[in-house]
Amino acid sequence: MKYFKILYMQVIIGKFTFLSFTVLLFIKHALIAQSPDKVDYYKKAAQQVRQMTLEEKVSLCSGLDHWNTKPVERLNIPSIRVADGPNGVRRASGSSYNSVALPATCFPTASALGASWDTALVRITAEAIAEECRAFNIQILLGPGVNMKRSPMGGRNFEYFSEDPVLSGKLAAAYIKGIQSRGVGTSLKHFAVNNQEFERYSYNAVVDERTMHELYLTPFEIAVKEAQPWTMMCAYNKINGELASENSILLHDILKKQWGFKGIVISDWGAVDNRIKGIEAGLHLEMPGNDGVNDRILMEAVRNGSLPESRLDEIVTELVAITDIAKDAFRINTLPDQQKQHDLVRKISGECIVLLKNKDNILPLPAAKIRQLAVIGAFAMNPRFEGSGSSKVTPAIVDTPFKEIKKLSLKNSTVSYAAGYTPEATTSDTLIEEAKANARKANVAIIFAGLPDVYEAEGVDRKNIKMPEAHIRLIEEVTKVQPNTVVVLMNGAAIEMPWANKVKAIVEAWLGGQAGGGAIADVLYGKINPSGKLSETFWNRTEDTPVYPGFPVKDKTALYGEGIFVGYRYCDSKKITPLFPFGYGLSYTTFAYSGIKTNKTSAQDTTEIIIECKVRNTGKIAGMEIVQLYVRNENEEMIRPEKELKHFAKVLLQPGEEKTVHFKLNFRDFAYYDPQVHAWQTSNGKYIILAGGSSQNLPLKTQINISPANMLYPKLTRYSMLKEFAKNPANKALYNELMNVALSTRTELTATGNETEQERKGRLVRFTITFNNMPVYKLIARTKGKFTEDMLAEIIKRAE
Ligand code: BGC
């Protein structure tokens, strides 16, 4: 407040300068960027709620229409406006769901951003989107999406970052920080275990506690803890039998209590069934409106006492606080310079492109040597640059890849075009022959292919990971006449490439936003040295993919039987050779790794451990490398993935330059989620640290011994096995007691005279194993009642 007063005085005395204005902006930003609890919004909201009628409170719990919340004018509580994202602002012209989307900048989709592995780049993207939100008077952008790519066939995979929880969580946190640093809120979605589109309103995700925490909740957890999104959007599906919108384990116990979420929960559009249960669980805002139906139900519930008014008050207070924060956010009336935004998209998009193959270094194209270039494929004229569904943004300008390639080609060269296939992804002999004729005449053919719009859309999953037959046929036919063929792919998710061996280069350009076409031209001509790496595994065939053939589930019960083995974790465990592995991507330069070091060879799991390694640019041009660090646990007590990504860093290196990269490892980098104690734990033992440039190229290796500082033990019951008593050193004496009782039941253990000492010992070992795995209650029957119920109860009472 002090700063505001000084600035106010400056204004009054006429000394308000540009600098003052900038300082004011800075302070306002700093305030806005605070996590909601730091400012006094809650106190103020609580006061406002005390002045509200029941009708007013209840009315705030649902939307006014599809995009606005309800105001309470007499208390100065405004209506705030939300808009879909996350790859730009889907700016609805009106208040209904199908209102035409007005022009806004279209950025690369999340699967493209995921391939950048670049938190700074994602943050820049989000900041640029937020500037448009401010200009369009949007208070909350509905994104980012952080669901895991359980199967590559998931229909909304283009909207999600990765198959890995750490990569997804870190990128989502960067996105949220970027948007919220500009005073606009986010809605982290879709919480949780929302991984298939087929029957998305109805299916029940049946997932065990460990898998849920390690894979499906971790990205949300990272994003919440690191970035505190103002809002969270709950999913449509059920999780273990309970709708996400009524799920108190998720919304209350985990989100609020365990993770310390300070914002509010919004329902996905139409995800609400029982509104009372929703309020109890922690669902603040039902979207869109419900035409008063649920308002009446809530009112009646409060009146008849089945919903305590105090609970409604808590929910409404939190809701009003976030509304107030959103209202306070800084507005601007000018739209960011559209050309600058477009140029930014081109840069961002270029950094997401993954070079998958580059035989004979055919790329970058040597412009001077190319007299004729054949550009083939309808996507070169009508590119795919975003996915279908609620995230669809309407850009004012879209780059045409063909034109952008032409602009970068030498003036005296010829660039031809042939469609090769129709927008509906069919082809004909005529289209194929025309493409072949162009290719035959050219030095190089560039084929644009991938997935048509209808293949990747909200609400539908893919049936397989194949490209359309027409695209495959085109590639195969062109390569018959042109050995120098480069394929540029436009798709939002992993695809099969049965033709991969026939082409010289493969450029994965994703759905690169409105300037994706320019970015492709930049990569083809070497204006950008590609630095993206796959954030999802590319499989050889649909049959190799995780969950196959069980995805999407058709009987509404999606049993997550593959557990934690998804993506590269599945690949590693099943020894499946992928087409291109997770973390893979080439550059026009090369990198060499060396010098991995750890500051400790053994430590308690609460100690921070520093790992460093060196990476050198061994080529002739500058380039960026994504250094990846994976951890493997060699303790056999728990089934664990062969390795898991824990850290990554994107490093810019000039030719010949070497940099040292440092990673700080902590408890969670070694831990697994232990469902028996409902908490994260580490196992005692050896951990291997691997570092390198892809999940299957990790030349650096070191190891560290980790010991748990605070081991948690499951509560012991009559059903606990004897060996479970032995786990906790504090129970060692009890364990010995129990084992003696157990062994006393085996008379064979007493020497008979006819057996050797070795035979006797062998038998002892076998019985010990048997008893170790026996639940303690069985000792009562085994001892024919000598070991009594009371003795058992006493031991359990003494156990820790
Ligand atoms: C989608 C959400 C979206 C919402 C509003 C839902 O159908 O699942 O991701 O934000 O609609 O358009």
Tab-separated table of N, CA and C in Angstrom, residues 145-224:
chain	number	residue	atom	x	y	z
A	145	GLY	N	-4.256	-28.534	-20.189
A	145	GLY	CA	-4.677	-29.918	-19.961
A	145	GLY	C	-3.434	-30.715	-19.627
A	146	VAL	N	-3.564	-31.548	-18.625
A	146	VAL	CA	-2.343	-32.224	-18.179
A	146	VAL	C	-2.568	-33.728	-17.995
A	147	ASN	N	-3.593	-34.219	-18.680
A	147	ASN	CA	-3.854	-35.657	-18.550
A	147	ASN	C	-2.766	-36.454	-19.258
A	148	MET	N	-2.568	-37.648	-18.747
A	148	MET	CA	-1.494	-38.487	-19.284
A	148	MET	C	-1.955	-39.211	-20.540
A	149	LYS	N	-0.991	-39.454	-21.437
A	149	LYS	CA	-1.319	-40.188	-22.664
A	149	LYS	C	-1.204	-41.677	-22.357
A	150	ARG	N	-2.293	-42.200	-21.790
A	150	ARG	CA	-2.283	-43.613	-21.403
A	150	ARG	C	-2.115	-44.484	-22.642
A	151	SER	N	-2.847	-44.129	-23.670
A	151	SER	CA	-2.720	-44.822	-24.955
A	151	SER	C	-2.492	-43.762	-26.016
A	152	PRO	N	-1.696	-44.074	-27.042
A	152	PRO	CA	-1.521	-43.067	-28.108
A	152	PRO	C	-2.814	-42.818	-28.875
A	153	MET	N	-3.825	-43.652	-28.645
A	153	MET	CA	-5.090	-43.483	-29.368
A	153	MET	C	-6.041	-42.479	-28.703
A	154	GLY	N	-5.667	-41.968	-27.552
A	154	GLY	CA	-6.535	-41.003	-26.856
A	154	GLY	C	-6.872	-39.832	-27.767
A	155	GLY	N	-8.149	-39.547	-27.919
A	155	GLY	CA	-8.597	-38.542	-28.889
A	155	GLY	C	-8.124	-37.132	-28.602
A	156	ARG	N	-7.819	-36.830	-27.328
A	156	ARG	CA	-7.382	-35.465	-27.000
A	156	ARG	C	-5.893	-35.404	-26.715
A	157	ASN	N	-5.155	-36.411	-27.144
A	157	ASN	CA	-3.714	-36.404	-26.853
A	157	ASN	C	-3.032	-35.145	-27.373
A	158	PHE	N	-3.564	-34.576	-28.443
A	158	PHE	CA	-2.945	-33.352	-28.973
A	158	PHE	C	-3.032	-32.201	-27.978
A	159	GLU	N	-3.970	-32.295	-27.047
A	159	GLU	CA	-4.153	-31.229	-26.056
A	159	GLU	C	-3.320	-31.452	-24.798
A	160	TYR	N	-2.608	-32.570	-24.757
A	160	TYR	CA	-1.841	-32.895	-23.556
A	160	TYR	C	-0.352	-32.939	-23.867
A	161	PHE	N	0.472	-32.754	-22.824
A	161	PHE	CA	1.898	-32.577	-23.050
A	161	PHE	C	2.677	-33.863	-23.301
A	162	SER	N	2.388	-34.895	-22.495
A	162	SER	CA	3.320	-36.022	-22.536
A	162	SER	C	2.736	-37.301	-21.951
A	163	GLU	N	3.493	-38.389	-22.129
A	163	GLU	CA	3.153	-39.654	-21.473
A	163	GLU	C	3.896	-39.761	-20.140
A	164	ASP	N	4.700	-38.753	-19.832
A	164	ASP	CA	5.471	-38.799	-18.588
A	164	ASP	C	4.951	-37.749	-17.607
A	165	PRO	N	4.735	-38.154	-16.347
A	165	PRO	CA	4.119	-37.220	-15.397
A	165	PRO	C	5.001	-36.029	-15.029
A	166	VAL	N	6.306	-36.244	-14.951
A	166	VAL	CA	7.175	-35.127	-14.547
A	166	VAL	C	7.245	-34.092	-15.669
A	167	LEU	N	7.461	-34.559	-16.894
A	167	LEU	CA	7.525	-33.624	-18.020
A	167	LEU	C	6.198	-32.864	-18.146
A	168	SER	N	5.080	-33.582	-18.051
A	168	SER	CA	3.768	-32.931	-18.149
A	168	SER	C	3.586	-31.899	-17.043
A	169	GLY	N	3.907	-32.287	-15.818
A	169	GLY	CA	3.682	-31.407	-14.669
A	169	GLY	C	4.523	-30.145	-14.751
A	170	LYS	N	5.788	-30.309	-15.128
A	170	LYS	CA	6.689	-29.142	-15.182
A	170	LYS	C	6.239	-28.173	-16.271
A	171	LEU	N	5.831	-28.712	-17.419
A	171	LEU	CA	5.414	-27.821	-18.512
A	171	LEU	C	4.096	-27.129	-18.144
A	172	ALA	N	3.206	-27.872	-17.499
A	172	ALA	CA	1.934	-27.266	-17.084
A	172	ALA	C	2.188	-26.152	-16.073
A	173	ALA	N	3.113	-26.390	-15.151
A	173	ALA	CA	3.419	-25.358	-14.139
A	173	ALA	C	3.950	-24.103	-14.833
A	174	ALA	N	4.805	-24.288	-15.826
A	174	ALA	CA	5.367	-23.133	-16.546
A	174	ALA	C	4.247	-22.379	-17.268
A	175	TYR	N	3.317	-23.123	-17.832
A	175	TYR	CA	2.193	-22.506	-18.553
A	175	TYR	C	1.336	-21.678	-17.580
A	176	ILE	N	1.028	-22.282	-16.450
A	176	ILE	CA	0.179	-21.594	-15.457
A	176	ILE	C	0.878	-20.329	-14.948
A	177	LYS	N	2.170	-20.464	-14.654
A	177	LYS	CA	2.909	-19.287	-14.162
A	177	LYS	C	2.883	-18.182	-15.214
A	178	GLY	N	3.032	-18.574	-16.468
A	178	GLY	CA	3.042	-17.579	-17.551
A	178	GLY	C	1.724	-16.838	-17.632
A	179	ILE	N	0.633	-17.551	-17.627
A	179	ILE	CA	-0.690	-16.910	-17.742
A	179	ILE	C	-0.956	-16.062	-16.498
A	180	GLN	N	-0.752	-16.662	-15.337
A	180	GLN	CA	-1.131	-15.976	-14.097
A	180	GLN	C	-0.214	-14.795	-13.785
A	181	SER	N	0.996	-14.798	-14.325
A	181	SER	CA	1.885	-13.653	-14.089
A	181	SER	C	1.320	-12.409	-14.756
A	182	ARG	N	0.374	-12.587	-15.661
A	182	ARG	CA	-0.249	-11.453	-16.333
A	182	ARG	C	-1.624	-11.132	-15.744
A	183	GLY	N	-1.912	-11.732	-14.606
A	183	GLY	CA	-3.176	-11.401	-13.956
A	183	GLY	C	-4.391	-12.076	-14.557
A	184	VAL	N	-4.162	-13.185	-15.243
A	184	VAL	CA	-5.281	-13.958	-15.799
A	184	VAL	C	-5.215	-15.336	-15.138
A	185	GLY	N	-6.366	-15.909	-14.854
A	185	GLY	CA	-6.376	-17.206	-14.181
A	185	GLY	C	-6.315	-18.356	-15.170
A	186	THR	N	-6.006	-19.550	-14.639
A	186	THR	CA	-6.007	-20.756	-15.476
A	186	THR	C	-6.968	-21.772	-14.874
A	187	SER	N	-7.247	-22.815	-15.629
A	187	SER	CA	-8.040	-23.920	-15.126
A	187	SER	C	-7.338	-25.207	-15.535
A	188	LEU	N	-6.674	-25.801	-14.590
A	188	LEU	CA	-5.909	-27.014	-14.875
A	188	LEU	C	-6.910	-28.158	-15.065
A	189	LYS	N	-6.816	-28.849	-16.202
A	189	LYS	CA	-7.863	-29.842	-16.484
A	189	LYS	C	-7.267	-31.121	-17.037
A	190	HIS	N	-7.956	-32.211	-17.054
A	190	HIS	CA	-9.273	-32.511	-16.514
A	190	HIS	C	-9.030	-33.462	-15.358
A	191	PHE	N	-9.358	-33.034	-14.166
A	191	PHE	CA	-8.984	-33.692	-12.931
A	191	PHE	C	-10.007	-34.749	-12.554
A	192	ALA	N	-9.748	-35.960	-12.668
A	192	ALA	CA	-8.505	-36.644	-12.982
A	192	ALA	C	-8.817	-37.999	-13.639
A	193	VAL	N	-7.716	-38.673	-14.025
A	193	VAL	CA	-7.782	-39.992	-14.675
A	193	VAL	C	-8.745	-39.936	-15.869
A	194	ASN	N	-8.585	-38.906	-16.642
A	194	ASN	CA	-9.445	-38.662	-17.797
A	194	ASN	C	-8.610	-38.960	-19.042
A	195	ASN	N	-8.650	-40.201	-19.485
A	195	ASN	CA	-7.695	-40.598	-20.517
A	195	ASN	C	-8.318	-41.226	-21.743
A	196	GLN	N	-9.646	-41.227	-21.818
A	196	GLN	CA	-10.265	-41.688	-23.059
A	196	GLN	C	-11.443	-40.794	-23.378
A	197	GLU	N	-11.732	-40.666	-24.649
A	197	GLU	CA	-12.822	-39.804	-25.085
A	197	GLU	C	-14.114	-40.583	-25.321
A	198	PHE	N	-13.959	-41.848	-25.714
A	198	PHE	CA	-15.136	-42.666	-25.985
A	198	PHE	C	-16.003	-42.754	-24.719
A	199	GLU	N	-17.270	-42.434	-24.879
A	199	GLU	CA	-18.221	-42.434	-23.743
A	199	GLU	C	-17.649	-41.668	-22.556
A	200	ARG	N	-17.125	-40.490	-22.848
A	200	ARG	CA	-16.370	-39.773	-21.827
A	200	ARG	C	-17.196	-39.330	-20.627
A	201	TYR	N	-18.508	-39.209	-20.815
A	201	TYR	CA	-19.340	-38.799	-19.673
A	201	TYR	C	-19.668	-39.978	-18.757
A	202	SER	N	-19.432	-41.176	-19.258
A	202	SER	CA	-19.984	-42.340	-18.554
A	202	SER	C	-18.974	-43.321	-17.992
A	203	TYR	N	-17.759	-43.329	-18.502
A	203	TYR	CA	-16.906	-44.444	-18.087
A	203	TYR	C	-16.352	-44.244	-16.677
A	204	ASN	N	-16.004	-45.383	-16.105
A	204	ASN	CA	-15.464	-45.397	-14.759
A	204	ASN	C	-14.011	-45.851	-14.830
A	205	ALA	N	-13.094	-44.977	-14.452
A	205	ALA	CA	-11.680	-45.357	-14.465
A	205	ALA	C	-11.372	-46.100	-13.175
A	206	VAL	N	-11.083	-47.388	-13.315
A	206	VAL	CA	-10.789	-48.190	-12.123
A	206	VAL	C	-9.273	-48.322	-12.033
A	207	VAL	N	-8.736	-47.627	-11.086
A	207	VAL	CA	-7.279	-47.509	-11.046
A	207	VAL	C	-6.795	-47.686	-9.622
A	208	ASP	N	-5.709	-48.439	-9.477
A	208	ASP	CA	-5.204	-48.671	-8.122
A	208	ASP	C	-4.509	-47.408	-7.609
A	209	GLU	N	-4.412	-47.348	-6.297
A	209	GLU	CA	-3.936	-46.117	-5.644
A	209	GLU	C	-2.518	-45.736	-6.072
A	210	ARG	N	-1.658	-46.739	-6.192
A	210	ARG	CA	-0.265	-46.426	-6.549
A	210	ARG	C	-0.188	-45.840	-7.967
A	211	THR	N	-0.840	-46.511	-8.909
A	211	THR	CA	-0.824	-46.028	-10.299
A	211	THR	C	-1.427	-44.631	-10.379
A	212	MET	N	-2.511	-44.442	-9.656
A	212	MET	CA	-3.182	-43.146	-9.706
A	212	MET	C	-2.214	-42.045	-9.264
A	213	HIS	N	-1.518	-42.270	-8.160
A	213	HIS	CA	-0.615	-41.231	-7.671
A	213	HIS	C	0.627	-41.093	-8.546
A	214	GLU	N	1.240	-42.214	-8.901
A	214	GLU	CA	2.525	-42.117	-9.607
A	214	GLU	C	2.363	-41.590	-11.024
A	215	LEU	N	1.285	-41.979	-11.692
A	215	LEU	CA	1.149	-41.554	-13.085
A	215	LEU	C	0.118	-40.459	-13.286
A	216	TYR	N	-1.100	-40.698	-12.820
A	216	TYR	CA	-2.213	-39.836	-13.243
A	216	TYR	C	-2.378	-38.591	-12.385
A	217	LEU	N	-1.922	-38.635	-11.137
A	217	LEU	CA	-2.062	-37.435	-10.305
A	217	LEU	C	-0.800	-36.585	-10.273
A	218	THR	N	0.353	-37.214	-10.484
A	218	THR	CA	1.605	-36.458	-10.350
A	218	THR	C	1.663	-35.181	-11.191
A	219	PRO	N	1.236	-35.191	-12.465
A	219	PRO	CA	1.314	-33.921	-13.214
A	219	PRO	C	0.462	-32.831	-12.586
A	220	PHE	N	-0.701	-33.185	-12.083
A	220	PHE	CA	-1.562	-32.198	-11.410
A	220	PHE	C	-0.870	-31.707	-10.136
A	221	GLU	N	-0.301	-32.651	-9.419
A	221	GLU	CA	0.341	-32.305	-8.147
A	221	GLU	C	1.487	-31.317	-8.365
A	222	ILE	N	2.336	-31.610	-9.354
A	222	ILE	CA	3.472	-30.715	-9.624
A	222	ILE	C	2.939	-29.324	-9.969
A	223	ALA	N	1.947	-29.293	-10.856
A	223	ALA	CA	1.429	-27.993	-11.309
A	223	ALA	C	0.775	-27.220	-10.157
A	224	VAL	N	0.037	-27.926	-9.317
A	224	VAL	CA	-0.624	-27.244	-8.193
A	224	VAL	C	0.424	-26.712	-7.218
